[in-house]
Amino acid sequence: MKITLTALLLSLAAFAFNAQATEKTLSNAEKEFIDNIQGLDKTKIVEIFGEPSKIEDLKSNDDKVAASIWQYHYLNQDEKGEYYQTTELDFLDDKVVMVVFMNNDGNEIPQDAVSVPMPSK
């Protein structure tokens, strides 16, 4: 189940990232941000940035949190100095595994996203 949740989390984040950033390369500031927080745990993230604007927890069959998606607003800038509306941090086993920069509030579903059916139990 953990592998399924991981694959789902990464595929959803990839859609958001692809919809927002594939037409350009990351700036040095964006790369530095990713390099500095990759692998940090939730406690350290809260120390640095405070509480997130939104948290979505993905739970395993035994009701333990297997993965989390945290969103912060107006945290990072692009190469032009304009703020991304949302920076999403995806956690697996309490560590940052993916960073997504979005020019929306994080509630929108990209038009090119596809529905991935959950495996039956």
Backbone as a ProteinNet text record, in pm:
[ID]
protein_1_A
[PRIMARY]
MKITLTALLLSLAAFAFNAQATEKTLSNAEKEFIDNIQGLDKTKIVEIFGEPSKIEDLKSNDDKVAASIWQYHYLNQDEKGEYYQTTELDFLDDKVVMVVFMNNDGNEIPQDAVSVPMPSK
[TERTIARY]
83	0	87.4	198.8	288.3	343.5	375.3	427	319	194.6	84.3	64.4	65.7	51	165.9	285.8	402.4	388.3	350.5	334.5	225.1	115	6.3	51	117.4	165.5	261.3	355.6	452.8	389	292.7	228.6	143.1	73.1	-6.6	83.2	191.2	284.3	346.9	375.8	435	340	210.3	113.2	114.9	115.3	116.1	244.4	357	484.6	488.4	446.3	447.5	358	245	151.8	205.7	297.8	342.6	484.5	573.9	714.9	791.2	728.8	806.5	848	786	821.1	944.5	998.2	1117.4	1207.2	1329	1418.2	1410.3	1446	1442	1552.2	1519.1	1619.2	1713	1822.9	1915.9	1849.7	1763.3	1693.8	1600.7	1531.5	1442	1521.7	1629.7	1714.6	1773.4	1818.3	1876.6	1772.5	1651	1543.2	1520.2	1508.9	1485.8	1601.4	1723.9	1841.4	1846.3	1805.6	1813.6	1706.7	1589.8	1485.4	1462.2	1520.2	1504	1548.9	1460.4	1493.5	1469.5	1434.6	1404.3	1274.4	1263	1139.9	1038.7	917	807	836.1	895.8	926.6	1018.2	1121	1215.6	1148.1	1061.8	989.7	903.2	833.1	749.1	836	952.8	1045.4	1085.8	1108.9	1156.6	1043.7	930.8	825.4	696.4	684.4	558.9	463.2	340.4	240.2	198.4	173.9	131	-12.1	-46.3	-182	-280.1	-230.7	-317	-235.3	-297.3	-235.1	-332.1	-280.5	-359.5	-278	-332.8	-264.7	-322.9	-235.4	-274.9	-245.4	-348.8	-333.9	-330.6	-259.9	-251.4	-371.8	-380.4	-492.9	-504.3	-392.1	-396.3	-416.2	-458.4	-494.8	-375.9	-253.8	-135.8	-108.4	-57.3	-23.7	99.4	82.2	191.9	259.8	182.7	235.1	152	211.9	142.6	176.2	80.4	99.3	73.5	175.2	163	174.2	92.2	97.9	124.4	214.7	244.8	216.4	174.7	145.1	247.7	286.2	379.1	509.4	568.5	692.4	813.9	799.3	912.2	887.4	999.4	993.1	1054	1002.8	1061.8	1179.2	1236.5	1355.6	1326.7	1200.1	1162.6	1134.2	1140.7	1112.9	965.7	883.4	740.6	715.8	627.4	599.1	509.7	542.2	450.5	337.9	215	103.1	112.1	158	164.1	295.6	355	466.6	416.8	422.8	375.4	494.6	490.1	592.5	526.7	579.6	526.5	619.3	558.9	633.8	604.9	707.1	695.7	780.7	723.3	793.7	846.6	766.1	795.6	911.4	956.3	1066.2	1018.9	1069.1	1035.9	1096.1	1010.4	1057.6	1033	945.1	913.8	871.4	911.6	872.4	806.3	690.2	616.8	587.4	624	593.8	473	366.5	243	198.9	143.8	87.8	-64.3	-110.1	-251.9	-259.9	-380.7	-395.2	-382.6	-356	-337.8	-466.1	-580.6	-708.7	-754.3	-691	-730	-667.2	-738	-684.5	-639	-512.3	-465.4	-550.3	-571.8	-655.7	-598.9	-467.8	-408.5	-391.4	-443.2	-434.7	-528.9	-488.5	-574	-609.1	-721.7	-766.1	-696.2	-639.9	-572.4	-658.8	-716.6	-803.8	-722.9	-781.4	-718.4	-734.2	-632.8	-644.3	-752.3	-821.9	-923.8	-857.5	-925.2	-868.7	-883.7
-119.2	0	125.6	119.5	234.8	271.1	170	194.5	259.8	214.1	271.7	418.4	448.9	587.7	673.8	620.8	694.5	724	624.4	643.6	746.3	739.3	834.6	975.3	991.2	1121.8	1181.2	1102.4	1152.3	1182.5	1101.7	1128.5	1253.8	1276.3	1398.8	1521.6	1512.6	1625.7	1649.9	1544	1559.9	1632.3	1603.2	1674.3	1822.9	1856.9	1998.6	2064.6	1997.3	2053.8	2069.4	1966.5	1972.7	2082.9	2103.8	2205.5	2346.1	2363	2496.7	2529.3	2432.1	2467.3	2398.7	2317	2245.8	2333.2	2447.7	2534.9	2619.9	2611.7	2688.3	2603.5	2644	2576.3	2647.3	2577.1	2636.2	2739.8	2846	2948.7	2897.6	2966.7	2929.1	2935.3	3036	3048.7	2930.1	2886.5	2772.6	2644.7	2624.5	2507	2508.4	2624.9	2636.8	2605.3	2655.7	2626.8	2476.5	2411.2	2266.7	2192.4	2229.1	2163	2179.8	2296.8	2324.2	2254.9	2226.7	2164.7	2017.8	1968.4	1826.8	1740.9	1654.8	1562.8	1616.1	1745.5	1797.8	1738	1725.2	1671.6	1782.3	1743.4	1837.6	1938.7	1892.3	1981.3	2093.8	2061.8	2163.1	2258.9	2206.9	2291.6	2392.7	2348.5	2439.8	2543.7	2504.8	2600.9	2709.9	2671.2	2765.7	2852.1	2790.5	2860.8	2882.6	2822.3	2828.7	2721.5	2727.4	2628.2	2649.9	2542.1	2555.5	2608.2	2661.2	2709	2593.8	2481.3	2365.3	2238.9	2139.8	2008.1	1902.4	1809.2	1693.3	1569.6	1485	1362.7	1243.5	1157.6	1033.5	920.8	846.1	744.1	604.2	515.8	375.7	300.7	173.6	92	89.3	100.3	98.8	239.6	333.6	470.5	555.4	512.6	593.9	684.5	803.6	895.9	842.5	810.9	757.1	866.9	967.5	1077.7	1202.1	1318.4	1444.7	1543.2	1629.3	1738.6	1868.3	1952.5	2081.8	2191.8	2295.7	2409.1	2538.4	2618	2752.3	2850.3	2971	3071.2	3183.9	3227.8	3340.1	3321.4	3205.8	3170	3183.9	3151.1	3149.2	3239.1	3289.6	3375	3303.8	3340.1	3287.9	3376	3349.1	3423.5	3571	3608	3748.2	3820.6	3749.1	3809.3	3807.4	3739.8	3729.5	3606.5	3622.4	3512.1	3407.1	3280.6	3172.8	3181.6	3162.7	3170.5	3058.5	2942.2	2827.6	2752.4	2715.2	2621.1	2499.6	2383.7	2260	2175	2124.5	2033.5	1898.4	1795.8	1660.9	1581.3	1517.5	1441.6	1293.5	1214.9	1070.5	1030.8	954.1	917.4	1041.5	1148	1270.8	1353	1323.1	1395.7	1455	1573.3	1635.6	1552.1	1510.4	1432.4	1503.3	1604.9	1675.2	1817.8	1910.3	2050.5	2088.4	2155.4	2196.5	2345.5	2422.5	2564.7	2581.6	2649	2662.7	2808.4	2844.7	2977.5	2973.2	2900.5	2896.9	2871.4	2868.5	2855.4	2712.5	2618.5	2479.7	2399.8	2465.7	2395.9	2357.2	2413.4	2386.2	2256.3	2188.1	2067.8	2107.3	2083.4	2118.9	2052.8	2123.1	2071.2	1944	1926.3	1806.6	1692.1	1709.5	1601.7	1489.5	1369.4	1253.4	1187.1	1123.5	1052.5	918.4	887.6	759.6	678.3	568.2	489.1	425	423.1	357.6	207.7	131.4	-14.1	-65.9	-168.6	-226.5	-306.3	-316.7	-386.2	-535.1
0	0	0	73.6	82.2	-55.8	-134.3	-269.1	-354.4	-339.8	-416.2	-379.8	-249.8	-206.1	-255.8	-252.1	-300.8	-449	-525.9	-669.7	-698.4	-624.5	-644.3	-609.9	-497.2	-454.3	-556.7	-600.9	-697.7	-832.5	-874.6	-1003.6	-997.8	-886.5	-872.7	-870.2	-798.6	-793.7	-930	-1001.3	-1134.4	-1227.9	-1218.9	-1302.3	-1271.1	-1142	-1103.6	-1151.1	-1132.3	-1174.9	-1326.2	-1397.8	-1543.8	-1595.9	-1532	-1578	-1556.5	-1463.2	-1429	-1472.4	-1476.9	-1489	-1601.2	-1680.9	-1781.4	-1897.2	-1914.3	-2025.6	-1996.4	-1877.6	-1842.5	-1754	-1743.4	-1650.5	-1516.7	-1412.2	-1278.9	-1263.3	-1192	-1162.9	-1054.4	-1034.6	-928.3	-791.7	-769.9	-641.5	-617.8	-723	-710.3	-680.6	-753.5	-730.9	-589.9	-544.6	-411.2	-303.8	-322.2	-227.7	-217.8	-332	-334.7	-267.6	-302.4	-244.5	-92.3	-42.9	100.5	183.5	125.4	207.2	176.7	67.5	32.9	150.3	198.1	306.5	446.3	460.6	593.6	645.3	777.7	833.8	861.5	893.6	912.2	1024.4	1132.3	1244.9	1200.4	1125.3	1077.6	979	892.8	797.3	872.5	976.2	1055.1	1125.6	1174.8	1236.8	1137.8	1014.2	913.3	857.1	818.5	745.1	822.7	939.6	1012.5	963.3	1013.2	973.8	828	754.5	614.5	605.4	488.7	463	450.2	398.1	375.6	396.1	458.7	477.7	428.8	349.3	308.5	342	428.4	467.6	392.5	344.1	278.9	376.7	413.2	516.4	457.1	525.7	484.6	541.5	512.2	559.6	711.2	781.3	927.6	984.9	901.4	939.2	985.5	953.6	981.6	861.7	887.5	779.4	707.1	578.9	498	417.9	379.1	299.2	329.2	308.3	331.7	221.6	194.3	100.1	176.6	183.9	251.8	148.6	165.9	74.7	152.3	97.2	146.4	33.2	69	-32.8	-30.1	-150	-171.4	-93.3	-110.2	-41.1	-131.6	-260.4	-353.4	-473.5	-529.1	-647.1	-767.6	-885.9	-1008.9	-1049.2	-1167.2	-1211.3	-1237.1	-1253	-1274.4	-1143.1	-1032.3	-902.5	-865.4	-945.9	-916.7	-830	-731.4	-639.5	-703.6	-675.6	-707.6	-606.1	-650.7	-557.7	-454	-496.1	-405	-422	-310.7	-309.4	-233.5	-298.8	-238.1	-197.2	-75.1	-24.3	-3	-68	-55	36	135.2	235.8	223.7	244.9	256.2	375.4	465.6	589.1	660.7	663.8	737.8	679.2	558.9	494.6	361.8	327.9	199.8	87.3	-6.7	-121	-253.2	-253.7	-377.6	-344.5	-431.1	-420.9	-552.3	-543	-662.1	-650.9	-754.1	-760.5	-851.8	-801.9	-880.3	-887.3	-1000.6	-1018.6	-1004.6	-903.6	-867.2	-717.6	-664.8	-519.7	-468.7	-556.9	-516.5	-511	-531.4	-530.5	-669.7	-769.7	-907.4	-955.5	-1042.5	-1105	-1245.1	-1279.2	-1413.7	-1521	-1631.4	-1738.9	-1799.4	-1795.7	-1855.9	-1756.2	-1634.1	-1534.5	-1573.3	-1541.2	-1569	-1436.8	-1435.1	-1315.9	-1310.7	-1194.7	-1174.9	-1078.4	-1125.4	-1035.8	-923.9	-804.8	-691.1	-706.9	-669.3	-680.4	-583.8	-624.5	-537.6	-428.1	-316.7	-200.4	-213.4
[MASK]
+++++++++++++++++++++++++++++++++++++++++++++++++++++++++++++++++++++++++++++++++++++++++++++++++++++++++++++++++++++++++

